[in-house]
C-alpha positions as semicolon CSV with decimal commas, in nm:
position;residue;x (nm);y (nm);z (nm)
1;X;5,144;8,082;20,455
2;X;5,269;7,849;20,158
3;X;5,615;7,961;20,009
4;X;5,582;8,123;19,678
5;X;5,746;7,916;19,401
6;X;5,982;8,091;19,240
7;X;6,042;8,214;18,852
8;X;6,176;7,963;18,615
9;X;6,462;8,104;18,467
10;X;6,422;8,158;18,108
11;X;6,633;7,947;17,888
12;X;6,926;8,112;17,693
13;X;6,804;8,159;17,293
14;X;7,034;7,991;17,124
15;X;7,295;8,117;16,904
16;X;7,232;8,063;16,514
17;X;7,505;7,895;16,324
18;X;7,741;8,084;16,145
19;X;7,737;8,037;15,788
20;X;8,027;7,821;15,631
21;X;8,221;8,018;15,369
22;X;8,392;7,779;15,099
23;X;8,754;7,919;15,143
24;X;8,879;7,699;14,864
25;X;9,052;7,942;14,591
26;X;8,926;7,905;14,238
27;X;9,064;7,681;14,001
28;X;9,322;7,903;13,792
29;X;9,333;7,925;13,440
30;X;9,567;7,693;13,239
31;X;9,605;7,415;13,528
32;X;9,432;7,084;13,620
33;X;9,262;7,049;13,935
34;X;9,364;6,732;14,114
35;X;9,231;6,546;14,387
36;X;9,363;6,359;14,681
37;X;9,298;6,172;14,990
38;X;9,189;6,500;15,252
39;X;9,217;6,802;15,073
40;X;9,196;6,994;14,683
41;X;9,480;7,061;14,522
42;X;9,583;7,278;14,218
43;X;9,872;7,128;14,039
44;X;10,018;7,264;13,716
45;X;10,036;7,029;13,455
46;X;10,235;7,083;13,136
47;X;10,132;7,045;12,813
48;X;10,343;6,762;12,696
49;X;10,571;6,851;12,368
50;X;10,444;6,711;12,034
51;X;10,618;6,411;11,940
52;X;10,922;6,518;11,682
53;X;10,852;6,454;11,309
54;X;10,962;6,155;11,132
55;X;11,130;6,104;10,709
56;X;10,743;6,066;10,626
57;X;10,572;6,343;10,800
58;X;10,876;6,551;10,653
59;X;10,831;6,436;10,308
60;X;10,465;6,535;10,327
61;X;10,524;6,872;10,456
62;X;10,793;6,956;10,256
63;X;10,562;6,822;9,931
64;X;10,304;7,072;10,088
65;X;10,522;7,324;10,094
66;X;10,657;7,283;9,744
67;X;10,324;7,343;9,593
68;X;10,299;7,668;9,822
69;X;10,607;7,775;9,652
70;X;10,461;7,743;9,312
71;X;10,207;7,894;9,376
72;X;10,388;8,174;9,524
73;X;10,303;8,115;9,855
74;X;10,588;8,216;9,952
75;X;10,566;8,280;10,306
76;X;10,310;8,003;10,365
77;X;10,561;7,736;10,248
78;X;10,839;7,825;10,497
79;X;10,587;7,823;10,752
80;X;10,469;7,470;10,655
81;X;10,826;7,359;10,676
82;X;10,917;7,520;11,024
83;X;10,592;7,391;11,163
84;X;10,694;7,033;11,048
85;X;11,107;7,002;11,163
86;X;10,989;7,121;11,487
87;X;11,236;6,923;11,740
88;X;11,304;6,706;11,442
89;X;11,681;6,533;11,384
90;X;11,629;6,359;11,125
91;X;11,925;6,407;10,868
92;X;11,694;6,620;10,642
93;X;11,624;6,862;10,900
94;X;11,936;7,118;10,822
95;X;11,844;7,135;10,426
96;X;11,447;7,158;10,509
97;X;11,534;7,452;10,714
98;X;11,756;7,604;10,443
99;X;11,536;7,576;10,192
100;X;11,231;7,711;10,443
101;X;11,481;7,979;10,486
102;X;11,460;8,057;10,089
103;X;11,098;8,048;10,067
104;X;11,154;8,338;10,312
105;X;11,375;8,505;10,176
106;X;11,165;8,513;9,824
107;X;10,852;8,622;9,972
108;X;10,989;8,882;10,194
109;X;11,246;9,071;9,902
110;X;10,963;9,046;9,667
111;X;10,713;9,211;9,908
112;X;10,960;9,482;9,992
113;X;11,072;9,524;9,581
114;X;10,687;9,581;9,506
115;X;10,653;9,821;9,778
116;X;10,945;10,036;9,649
117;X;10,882;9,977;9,252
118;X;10,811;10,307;9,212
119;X;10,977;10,602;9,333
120;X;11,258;10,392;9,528
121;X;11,345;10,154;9,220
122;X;11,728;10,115;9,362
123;X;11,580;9,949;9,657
124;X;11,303;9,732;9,456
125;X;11,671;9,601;9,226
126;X;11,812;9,487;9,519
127;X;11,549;9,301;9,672
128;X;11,481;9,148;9,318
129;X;11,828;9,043;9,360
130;X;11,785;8,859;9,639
131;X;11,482;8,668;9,591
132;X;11,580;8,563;9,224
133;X;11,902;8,408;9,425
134;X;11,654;8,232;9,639
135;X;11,475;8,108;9,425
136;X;11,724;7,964;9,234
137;X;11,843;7,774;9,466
138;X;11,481;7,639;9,523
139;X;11,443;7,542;9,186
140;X;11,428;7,815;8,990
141;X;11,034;7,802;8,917
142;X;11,027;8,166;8,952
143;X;11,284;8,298;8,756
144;X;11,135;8,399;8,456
145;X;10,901;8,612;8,688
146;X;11,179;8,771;8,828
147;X;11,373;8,823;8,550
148;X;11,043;9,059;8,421
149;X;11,023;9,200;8,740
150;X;11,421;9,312;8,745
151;X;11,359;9,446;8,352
152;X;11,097;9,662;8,483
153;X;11,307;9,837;8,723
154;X;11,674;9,754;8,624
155;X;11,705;10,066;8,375
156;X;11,521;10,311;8,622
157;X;11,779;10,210;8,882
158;X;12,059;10,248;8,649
159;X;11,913;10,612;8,561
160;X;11,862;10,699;8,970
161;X;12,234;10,620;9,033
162;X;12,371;10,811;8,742
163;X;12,179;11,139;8,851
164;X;12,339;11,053;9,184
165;X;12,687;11,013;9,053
166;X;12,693;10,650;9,184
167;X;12,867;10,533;8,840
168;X;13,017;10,206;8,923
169;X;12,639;10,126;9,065
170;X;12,489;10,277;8,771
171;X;12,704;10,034;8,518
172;X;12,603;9,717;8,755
173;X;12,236;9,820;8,732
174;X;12,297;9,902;8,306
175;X;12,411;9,512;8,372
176;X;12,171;9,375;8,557
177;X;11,921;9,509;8,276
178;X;12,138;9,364;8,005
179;X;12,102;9,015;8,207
180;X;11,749;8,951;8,168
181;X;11,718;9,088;7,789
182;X;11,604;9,453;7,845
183;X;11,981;9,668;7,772
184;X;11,810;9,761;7,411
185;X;11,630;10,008;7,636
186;X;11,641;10,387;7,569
187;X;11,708;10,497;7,940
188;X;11,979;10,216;7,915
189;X;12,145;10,363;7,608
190;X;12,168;10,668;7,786
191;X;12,294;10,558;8,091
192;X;12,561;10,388;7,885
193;X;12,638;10,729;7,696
194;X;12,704;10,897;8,033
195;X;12,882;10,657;8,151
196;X;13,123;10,665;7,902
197;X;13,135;11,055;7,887
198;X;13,224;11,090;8,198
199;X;13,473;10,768;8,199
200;X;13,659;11,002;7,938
201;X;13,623;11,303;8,169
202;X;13,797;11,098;8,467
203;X;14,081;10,995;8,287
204;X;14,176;11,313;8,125
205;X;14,142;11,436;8,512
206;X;14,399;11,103;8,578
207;X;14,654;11,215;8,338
208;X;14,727;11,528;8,464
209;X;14,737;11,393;8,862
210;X;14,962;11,097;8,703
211;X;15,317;11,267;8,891
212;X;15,181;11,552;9,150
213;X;14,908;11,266;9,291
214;X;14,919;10,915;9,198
215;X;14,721;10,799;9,438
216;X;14,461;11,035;9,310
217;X;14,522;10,926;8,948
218;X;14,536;10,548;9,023
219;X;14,196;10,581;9,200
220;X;14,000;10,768;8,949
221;X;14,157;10,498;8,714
222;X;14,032;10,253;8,941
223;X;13,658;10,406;8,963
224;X;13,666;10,393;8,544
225;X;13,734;10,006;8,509
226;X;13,459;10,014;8,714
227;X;13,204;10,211;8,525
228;X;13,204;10,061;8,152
229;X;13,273;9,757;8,019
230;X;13,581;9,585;7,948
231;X;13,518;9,635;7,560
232;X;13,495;10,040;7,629
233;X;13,826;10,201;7,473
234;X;13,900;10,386;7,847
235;X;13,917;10,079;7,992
236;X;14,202;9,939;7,866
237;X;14,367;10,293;7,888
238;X;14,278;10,296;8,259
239;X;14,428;9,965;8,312
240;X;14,760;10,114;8,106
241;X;14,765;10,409;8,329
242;X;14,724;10,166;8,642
243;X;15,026;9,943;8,516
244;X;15,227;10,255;8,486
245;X;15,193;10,390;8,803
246;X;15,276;10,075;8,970
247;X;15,566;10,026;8,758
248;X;15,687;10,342;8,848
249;X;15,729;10,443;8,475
250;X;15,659;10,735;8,286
């Protein structure tokens, strides 16, 4: 009988290809992606500086800024200026950042003085102070404003430190009012009155510590010299009390 031919085997089924994952890592933020020769790679590239400012580009932003300034624009000028020196050296970098430094100073005392103008008026002096300084060392385009602003709250000031027994900080504020042309006021006129009642009260108190405590004496003479003006009769006899007690005399 004929020999049975056998099976064929049956051919393996081939195995699918696996799928190909990209395993290259996004590009990060902030960097350039640079190619080369067999592979990707992520370099960091920094930003390069901006090239220092020269006498013109200075000139034009410190003309910028002075027109800020008048405009009272105060904290936009210094800005403008500290934008422009950047890694300047030219020789008009140090007085370009002084006077940016100003501009500063001006907007910043006069925000904080109209924030306290009302019940803080000591604080709102003080900060007028300082940014009438400024600006006059700026140029003084201001002043006039400032010297309004500082008669506004110069007497109230003078009257907050004489309820609080400050008297040599009450005179300087009585001063300060007297500076810019508003002294004929009547809280001023009081504050002078007290002043000088009390001037009186101290040296009587002086007198009679003259021997047992000088130290006590002299410094309560001290505090009156301090409290009126030089034109006020207890000022000259707190001086002559001073002299004595130094001298060692009667």
């Amino acid at each position: 009988p004929p020999t049975p031919t056998p099976p064929k085997p049956t051919p393996p089924k081939p195995t699918p290809p696996r799928p190909q994952v990209d395993r290259t890592p996004p590009p990060r933020p902030d960097r350039t992606r640079v190619t080369s020769p067999g592979r990707t790679l992520d370099i960091e590239t920094p930003t390069p500086p901006k090239p220092a400012a020269g006498s013109k580009a200075l000139a034009a932003a410190a003309k910028k800024a002075e027109g800020q300034y008048k405009s009272r624009e105060f904290k936009a000028a210094a800005t403008s200026l500290r934008d422009a020196i950047g890694t300047s050296t030219e020789p008009e970098v140090k007085a370009l950042k002084a006077r940016a430094n100003d501009y500063d100073t001006i907007g910043s005392n006069l925000n904080a003085a109209l924030a306290a103008s009302g019940a803080r008026s000591t604080e709102a002096l003080a900060a007028l102070k300082k940014a009438i300084a400024a600006d006059r060392r700026v140029g003084g385009e201001h002043q006039q404003f400032f010297r309004g602003k500082i008669g506004e709250v110069a007497p109230k000031a003078a009257a907050s430190y004489m309820a609080k027994q400050t008297y040599e900080l009450a005179k300087s504020a009585a001063d300060d009012a007297v500076n810019v042309g508003a002294g004929g006021s009547t809280m001023i006129e009081g504050v002078r009155r007290s002043l000088e009642s009390r001037a009186g009260e101290f040296y009587g108190t002086a007198l009679k510590l003259q021997k047992s405590k000088p130290e006590d004496a002299k410094s309560l003479a001290r505090r009156i010299t301090k409290m009126v003006p030089s034109s006020s009769p207890w000022y000259g006899k707190a001086l002559k009390l001073l002299s004595t007690a130094s001298s060692g005399g009667d």
